[in-house]
mmCIF file of C-alpha atoms and ligand atoms in Angstrom:
data_model
loop_
_atom_site.group_PDB
_atom_site.id
_atom_site.type_symbol
_atom_site.label_atom_id
_atom_site.label_comp_id
_atom_site.label_asym_id
_atom_site.label_seq_id
_atom_site.Cartn_x
_atom_site.Cartn_y
_atom_site.Cartn_z
ATOM 1 C CA MET J 8 78.827 -41.999 -24.790
ATOM 2 C CA THR J 9 79.695 -45.077 -22.065
ATOM 3 C CA ASP J 10 77.523 -46.057 -19.414
ATOM 4 C CA THR J 11 79.711 -44.417 -16.724
ATOM 5 C CA THR J 12 79.310 -40.857 -18.187
ATOM 6 C CA ALA J 13 75.606 -41.682 -19.156
ATOM 7 C CA ALA J 14 75.013 -42.032 -15.119
ATOM 8 C CA GLU J 15 76.654 -38.899 -14.441
ATOM 9 C CA ALA J 16 74.984 -37.099 -17.098
ATOM 10 C CA ALA J 17 71.823 -38.292 -16.083
ATOM 11 C CA GLN J 18 72.641 -37.575 -12.199
ATOM 12 C CA THR J 19 73.886 -33.777 -13.502
ATOM 13 C CA ALA J 20 70.399 -33.588 -14.808
ATOM 14 C CA LEU J 21 68.050 -34.742 -12.069
ATOM 15 C CA SER J 22 70.722 -32.446 -9.684
ATOM 16 C CA ASP J 23 69.932 -29.236 -11.875
ATOM 17 C CA ALA J 24 66.112 -30.050 -11.901
ATOM 18 C CA LEU J 25 65.999 -30.176 -8.370
ATOM 19 C CA GLY J 26 67.791 -27.009 -8.002
ATOM 20 C CA ARG J 27 65.133 -25.121 -10.395
ATOM 21 C CA LEU J 28 62.090 -27.137 -8.492
ATOM 22 C CA ALA J 29 63.764 -25.861 -4.790
ATOM 23 C CA THR J 30 63.162 -22.126 -5.921
ATOM 24 C CA THR J 31 59.161 -22.984 -6.371
ATOM 25 C CA PRO J 32 56.797 -20.956 -3.547
ATOM 26 C CA ARG J 33 55.214 -23.769 -3.062
ATOM 27 C CA LEU J 34 56.459 -27.392 -3.357
ATOM 28 C CA LEU J 35 53.911 -30.749 -4.016
ATOM 29 C CA VAL J 36 56.809 -33.777 -2.963
ATOM 30 C CA ALA J 37 53.556 -36.896 -4.069
ATOM 31 C CA LEU J 38 55.494 -39.722 -3.814
ATOM 32 C CA ASP J 39 54.558 -43.445 -4.654
ATOM 33 C CA PHE J 40 54.604 -45.769 -2.094
ATOM 34 C CA ASP J 41 55.280 -49.882 -2.683
ATOM 35 C CA GLY J 42 59.243 -50.090 -4.210
ATOM 36 C CA THR J 43 59.073 -45.894 -3.909
ATOM 37 C CA LEU J 44 60.007 -45.612 -0.597
ATOM 38 C CA ALA J 45 59.974 -49.208 0.103
ATOM 39 C CA PRO J 46 61.621 -52.142 -1.385
ATOM 40 C CA GLU J 47 58.994 -54.594 -2.692
ATOM 41 C CA VAL J 48 58.440 -57.686 0.241
ATOM 42 C CA ASP J 49 56.393 -60.830 -0.590
ATOM 43 C CA ALA J 50 54.024 -59.931 2.345
ATOM 44 C CA ALA J 51 52.374 -56.591 1.542
ATOM 45 C CA MET J 52 51.099 -55.620 5.125
ATOM 46 C CA GLU J 53 55.239 -56.097 5.719
ATOM 47 C CA ALA J 54 56.785 -53.349 3.027
ATOM 48 C CA ARG J 55 58.101 -50.100 5.031
ATOM 49 C CA ALA J 56 59.739 -47.326 3.999
ATOM 50 C CA LEU J 57 63.344 -46.712 4.637
ATOM 51 C CA PRO J 58 64.455 -45.502 7.609
ATOM 52 C CA GLU J 59 66.530 -42.850 5.218
ATOM 53 C CA ALA J 60 63.205 -42.045 3.317
ATOM 54 C CA LEU J 61 60.860 -41.398 6.626
ATOM 55 C CA ASP J 62 64.021 -39.414 7.853
ATOM 56 C CA ALA J 63 63.669 -37.053 4.472
ATOM 57 C CA ILE J 64 59.703 -36.951 4.398
ATOM 58 C CA ARG J 65 60.187 -35.481 7.940
ATOM 59 C CA ARG J 66 62.990 -33.472 7.027
ATOM 60 C CA LEU J 67 60.865 -31.681 3.534
ATOM 61 C CA VAL J 68 57.188 -31.445 5.864
ATOM 62 C CA ALA J 69 59.298 -29.328 8.451
ATOM 63 C CA LEU J 70 59.611 -26.692 5.644
ATOM 64 C CA ASP J 71 57.933 -24.179 5.361
ATOM 65 C CA ALA J 72 55.595 -23.436 2.126
ATOM 66 C CA THR J 73 56.228 -27.970 1.489
ATOM 67 C CA THR J 74 53.869 -30.135 1.255
ATOM 68 C CA VAL J 75 54.423 -34.397 1.161
ATOM 69 C CA ALA J 76 52.249 -36.717 -0.111
ATOM 70 C CA LEU J 77 52.230 -40.806 -0.500
ATOM 71 C CA VAL J 78 50.031 -41.377 -3.853
ATOM 72 C CA SER J 79 49.411 -45.597 -3.281
ATOM 73 C CA GLY J 80 46.765 -47.610 -5.313
ATOM 74 C CA ARG J 81 46.842 -49.354 -1.585
ATOM 75 C CA ASP J 82 43.626 -48.684 0.180
ATOM 76 C CA MET J 83 43.132 -45.769 2.412
ATOM 77 C CA SER J 84 43.033 -48.428 5.538
ATOM 78 C CA SER J 85 46.198 -50.203 4.355
ATOM 79 C CA LEU J 86 48.565 -47.177 3.485
ATOM 80 C CA THR J 87 47.525 -45.696 7.181
ATOM 81 C CA ARG J 88 48.750 -48.971 8.191
ATOM 82 C CA ILE J 89 52.274 -49.505 6.781
ATOM 83 C CA ALA J 90 52.930 -45.915 6.253
ATOM 84 C CA GLU J 91 54.478 -44.720 9.060
ATOM 85 C CA THR J 92 54.733 -40.907 8.205
ATOM 86 C CA PRO J 93 53.990 -38.172 10.088
ATOM 87 C CA ASP J 94 50.113 -36.658 10.791
ATOM 88 C CA GLU J 95 51.410 -33.781 8.108
ATOM 89 C CA VAL J 96 51.881 -35.561 5.013
ATOM 90 C CA LEU J 97 48.776 -36.547 3.059
ATOM 91 C CA LEU J 98 47.657 -40.028 1.914
ATOM 92 C CA VAL J 99 46.259 -40.135 -1.444
ATOM 93 C CA GLY J 100 44.542 -44.640 -1.671
ATOM 94 C CA SER J 101 43.231 -46.765 -4.179
ATOM 95 C CA HIS J 102 45.078 -44.212 -7.339
ATOM 96 C CA GLY J 103 43.077 -41.399 -6.558
ATOM 97 C CA ILE J 104 39.739 -42.797 -5.196
ATOM 98 C CA GLU J 105 40.497 -42.408 -1.857
ATOM 99 C CA VAL J 106 41.721 -39.057 -0.306
ATOM 100 C CA ARG J 107 42.731 -37.894 3.233
ATOM 101 C CA VAL J 108 42.511 -34.103 2.285
ATOM 102 C CA ASP J 109 40.513 -31.877 4.462
ATOM 103 C CA GLY J 110 39.100 -35.447 6.617
ATOM 104 C CA HIS J 111 36.767 -35.763 2.751
ATOM 105 C CA THR J 112 35.785 -39.724 1.696
ATOM 106 C CA THR J 113 34.222 -40.276 -0.936
ATOM 107 C CA SER J 114 31.758 -43.196 -1.296
ATOM 108 C CA LEU J 115 29.900 -44.675 -4.508
ATOM 109 C CA THR J 116 26.433 -44.540 -5.984
ATOM 110 C CA GLU J 117 24.279 -47.637 -5.585
ATOM 111 C CA GLU J 118 24.836 -48.118 -9.446
ATOM 112 C CA GLU J 119 28.608 -48.302 -8.816
ATOM 113 C CA LEU J 120 28.318 -50.991 -5.405
ATOM 114 C CA ALA J 121 25.856 -53.105 -7.297
ATOM 115 C CA ARG J 122 28.942 -53.096 -10.230
ATOM 116 C CA ARG J 123 31.458 -53.631 -7.439
ATOM 117 C CA GLU J 124 29.274 -56.793 -6.837
ATOM 118 C CA VAL J 125 30.086 -58.475 -9.548
ATOM 119 C CA ILE J 126 33.298 -57.648 -9.742
ATOM 120 C CA SER J 127 33.781 -59.303 -6.253
ATOM 121 C CA SER J 128 31.527 -62.703 -7.560
ATOM 122 C CA VAL J 129 33.110 -63.405 -10.825
ATOM 123 C CA MET J 130 37.047 -62.571 -8.923
ATOM 124 C CA HIS J 131 36.135 -64.821 -5.875
ATOM 125 C CA GLY J 132 34.396 -67.386 -8.273
ATOM 126 C CA ALA J 133 38.482 -67.690 -10.519
ATOM 127 C CA ALA J 134 40.808 -67.161 -7.968
ATOM 128 C CA ASP J 135 39.626 -68.772 -4.596
ATOM 129 C CA GLY J 136 41.324 -71.861 -3.338
ATOM 130 C CA ARG J 137 44.406 -71.078 -6.233
ATOM 131 C CA ASP J 138 47.839 -70.759 -5.068
ATOM 132 C CA GLY J 139 49.261 -67.794 -4.796
ATOM 133 C CA VAL J 140 46.363 -66.019 -5.853
ATOM 134 C CA PHE J 141 45.127 -63.103 -3.502
ATOM 135 C CA VAL J 142 42.086 -61.338 -4.173
ATOM 136 C CA GLU J 143 42.426 -57.767 -2.340
ATOM 137 C CA GLU J 144 39.101 -55.395 -1.087
ATOM 138 C CA LYS J 145 39.795 -51.946 -2.684
ATOM 139 C CA PRO J 146 36.858 -49.164 -1.659
ATOM 140 C CA ALA J 147 35.760 -49.269 -5.767
ATOM 141 C CA GLY J 148 36.708 -52.954 -6.676
ATOM 142 C CA LEU J 149 39.077 -55.569 -5.999
ATOM 143 C CA ALA J 150 43.270 -56.465 -7.477
ATOM 144 C CA LEU J 151 44.122 -59.681 -8.452
ATOM 145 C CA HIS J 152 47.353 -60.465 -6.742
ATOM 146 C CA THR J 153 49.476 -63.119 -8.176
ATOM 147 C CA ARG J 154 52.738 -62.560 -7.116
ATOM 148 C CA LEU J 155 53.265 -65.879 -5.502
ATOM 149 C CA ALA J 156 51.270 -67.974 -8.460
ATOM 150 C CA ASP J 157 53.278 -69.889 -11.028
ATOM 151 C CA ALA J 158 52.669 -68.917 -14.887
ATOM 152 C CA GLU J 159 50.162 -71.397 -15.853
ATOM 153 C CA THR J 160 47.891 -70.521 -12.760
ATOM 154 C CA THR J 161 47.841 -66.707 -13.235
ATOM 155 C CA ARG J 162 47.168 -67.237 -16.795
ATOM 156 C CA GLU J 163 44.390 -69.225 -16.083
ATOM 157 C CA VAL J 164 42.867 -66.948 -13.735
ATOM 158 C CA ARG J 165 43.310 -63.839 -15.395
ATOM 159 C CA ALA J 166 41.268 -65.345 -18.495
ATOM 160 C CA ALA J 167 38.382 -66.594 -15.373
ATOM 161 C CA VAL J 168 38.269 -62.639 -14.386
ATOM 162 C CA HIS J 169 38.454 -61.023 -18.182
ATOM 163 C CA ASP J 170 36.216 -63.605 -19.963
ATOM 164 C CA GLY J 171 33.308 -62.983 -16.557
ATOM 165 C CA LEU J 172 34.269 -58.932 -16.893
ATOM 166 C CA VAL J 173 34.886 -58.153 -20.107
ATOM 167 C CA ASP J 174 31.074 -57.575 -21.252
ATOM 168 C CA VAL J 175 29.901 -55.672 -18.157
ATOM 169 C CA ALA J 176 29.497 -51.750 -18.717
ATOM 170 C CA GLY J 177 31.389 -49.605 -16.635
ATOM 171 C CA VAL J 178 34.428 -51.825 -15.703
ATOM 172 C CA HIS J 179 37.712 -50.429 -15.731
ATOM 173 C CA GLU J 180 40.554 -53.003 -15.799
ATOM 174 C CA ARG J 181 44.159 -51.552 -14.949
ATOM 175 C CA GLU J 182 47.525 -52.983 -15.188
ATOM 176 C CA GLY J 183 50.009 -53.227 -12.435
ATOM 177 C CA LYS J 184 53.092 -55.198 -10.959
ATOM 178 C CA ASN J 185 51.501 -58.564 -10.919
ATOM 179 C CA VAL J 186 48.187 -57.094 -10.139
ATOM 180 C CA ARG J 187 45.262 -56.440 -12.502
ATOM 181 C CA GLU J 188 43.295 -54.374 -10.874
ATOM 182 C CA TYR J 189 39.015 -53.941 -11.999
ATOM 183 C CA ALA J 190 36.941 -51.087 -10.033
ATOM 184 C CA VAL J 191 33.794 -49.474 -11.350
ATOM 185 C CA ARG J 192 35.624 -45.904 -11.876
ATOM 186 C CA ALA J 193 38.262 -44.863 -13.281
ATOM 187 C CA THR J 194 40.203 -42.319 -11.686
ATOM 188 C CA GLY J 195 44.376 -42.651 -11.431
ATOM 189 C CA LYS J 196 46.758 -40.642 -9.730
ATOM 190 C CA ASP J 197 46.850 -38.759 -12.049
ATOM 191 C CA ASP J 198 43.605 -37.308 -10.691
ATOM 192 C CA GLY J 199 45.606 -38.121 -7.186
ATOM 193 C CA VAL J 200 47.779 -35.969 -8.229
ATOM 194 C CA ALA J 201 45.458 -33.117 -9.262
ATOM 195 C CA ARG J 202 43.234 -32.899 -6.278
ATOM 196 C CA LEU J 203 46.621 -32.283 -3.912
ATOM 197 C CA ARG J 204 47.763 -30.104 -6.503
ATOM 198 C CA GLU J 205 44.925 -27.960 -5.817
ATOM 199 C CA ALA J 206 44.109 -28.598 -2.447
ATOM 200 C CA VAL J 207 48.158 -27.537 -1.514
ATOM 201 C CA HIS J 208 47.970 -24.476 -4.282
ATOM 202 C CA ALA J 209 51.593 -26.128 -5.154
ATOM 203 C CA THR J 210 53.600 -23.868 -7.574
ATOM 204 C CA ALA J 211 55.055 -27.059 -8.654
ATOM 205 C CA VAL J 212 55.082 -30.924 -8.304
ATOM 206 C CA LEU J 213 58.245 -33.828 -7.565
ATOM 207 C CA PHE J 214 56.386 -36.819 -8.011
ATOM 208 C CA ALA J 215 57.856 -40.521 -7.754
ATOM 209 C CA GLY J 216 56.929 -43.959 -8.603
ATOM 210 C CA ASP J 217 58.519 -47.159 -9.963
ATOM 211 C CA ASP J 218 55.017 -48.796 -11.329
ATOM 212 C CA VAL J 219 52.340 -48.650 -14.817
ATOM 213 C CA THR J 220 49.895 -47.101 -12.441
ATOM 214 C CA ASP J 221 52.014 -44.370 -11.930
ATOM 215 C CA GLU J 222 52.529 -42.917 -15.752
ATOM 216 C CA ASP J 223 49.191 -41.436 -15.080
ATOM 217 C CA ALA J 224 50.507 -39.216 -12.956
ATOM 218 C CA LEU J 225 54.359 -38.978 -14.735
ATOM 219 C CA ARG J 226 52.238 -38.211 -17.948
ATOM 220 C CA SER J 227 50.236 -35.226 -16.282
ATOM 221 C CA LEU J 228 53.338 -33.229 -14.936
ATOM 222 C CA SER J 229 53.763 -29.961 -16.235
ATOM 223 C CA GLY J 230 56.077 -26.729 -16.264
ATOM 224 C CA ALA J 231 57.935 -26.167 -13.709
ATOM 225 C CA ASP J 232 56.666 -30.032 -12.067
ATOM 226 C CA VAL J 233 59.665 -32.524 -12.153
ATOM 227 C CA GLY J 234 58.737 -36.491 -12.694
ATOM 228 C CA VAL J 235 61.074 -39.688 -11.525
ATOM 229 C CA LYS J 236 60.924 -43.688 -12.513
ATOM 230 C CA VAL J 237 61.987 -45.522 -10.076
ATOM 231 C CA GLY J 238 63.184 -49.164 -11.288
ATOM 232 C CA ALA J 239 65.333 -50.607 -14.066
ATOM 233 C CA SER J 240 66.646 -48.696 -17.164
ATOM 234 C CA ASP J 241 65.188 -50.241 -19.823
ATOM 235 C CA LEU J 242 61.336 -49.557 -18.086
ATOM 236 C CA GLU J 243 59.503 -47.880 -19.797
ATOM 237 C CA THR J 244 58.156 -44.078 -18.484
ATOM 238 C CA ALA J 245 56.563 -40.676 -19.661
ATOM 239 C CA ALA J 246 59.404 -39.117 -16.859
ATOM 240 C CA ALA J 247 62.528 -36.880 -17.202
ATOM 241 C CA HIS J 248 64.599 -38.573 -14.624
ATOM 242 C CA ARG J 249 65.134 -42.166 -13.060
ATOM 243 C CA VAL J 250 66.771 -43.441 -10.436
ATOM 244 C CA GLY J 251 67.331 -47.042 -9.449
ATOM 245 C CA ASP J 252 65.666 -48.038 -6.355
ATOM 246 C CA PRO J 253 64.125 -46.627 -3.128
ATOM 247 C CA TRP J 254 67.599 -46.192 -1.419
ATOM 248 C CA ALA J 255 68.025 -43.644 -4.537
ATOM 249 C CA VAL J 256 64.611 -42.018 -3.862
ATOM 250 C CA ALA J 257 65.677 -41.493 -0.479
ATOM 251 C CA ARG J 258 68.886 -39.800 -0.833
ATOM 252 C CA LEU J 259 67.256 -37.677 -3.727
ATOM 253 C CA LEU J 260 64.809 -36.218 -1.134
ATOM 254 C CA HIS J 261 67.054 -35.631 0.827
ATOM 255 C CA GLU J 262 69.316 -33.690 -1.535
ATOM 256 C CA LEU J 263 65.908 -31.765 -2.178
ATOM 257 C CA ALA J 264 65.590 -30.969 2.092
ATOM 258 C CA ASP J 265 68.986 -30.015 1.550
ATOM 259 C CA LEU J 266 68.077 -27.700 -1.813
ATOM 260 C CA ARG J 267 65.326 -26.069 0.073
ATOM 261 C CA GLU J 268 66.796 -25.500 3.585
ATOM 262 C CA HIS J 269 69.665 -23.127 1.461
ATOM 263 C CA LEU J 270 67.073 -21.253 0.003
ATOM 264 C CA GLY J 271 65.525 -20.314 3.303
ATOM 265 C CA HIS J 272 61.897 -22.393 3.520
ATOM 266 C CA ALA J 273 63.443 -23.965 6.751
HETATM 267 MG MG1 MG L 5 54.759 -48.977 -6.626
#
């Protein structure tokens, strides 16, 4: 098959999957934020969802028996500030540790708080003052951002943090794009999606994401669910479908809104 025909076949397969998904009685649309709805930017707090994507989300939440949720690695306060989504959109932050459903918040035990302190001192000890390295405080841990650091600094700082934490029990490491996160609880986006699915009694889920951490959620899909990987076609994924970038995600969401409107969910 030529590249063009392969791309057309993939697009047809995705459209077919969306057509089937649109018929589900109660639909959950769960979306990663950065790199999925919002193009990647250097300054994390300047990330914004594409207007086209926000428009599609507004159409979807206006439909009957249709819920939209953002499932992000960001902490809830950051996600709330940049998401700019309607109040009906559910938010899951910190890879599923923080959930804004029915005003419920998760807090850490004394032991987990003490362990988080260890992570904090090791990470700040290794990263503070290093060019291009940024430490992000998260509810259940800390994240080491190296997007703006050179390769040597990245390697040194990562090694120092790893060595400082490798023997600490109950510390979970998670790798993302130019970010490595250490947390006192191992939850993933699969947990976030599972909690949302239950909360809204979804009969099928669309999940779209671009990062390594999204694979947890993509692997957890089954049955009538549809998984979409966002990004270059050589990235490994558990998703059955792929799109290239956030613009394609926005088109996909509009297509789903069209289909669901035609099926009488308006
Ligand atoms: Mg992302």
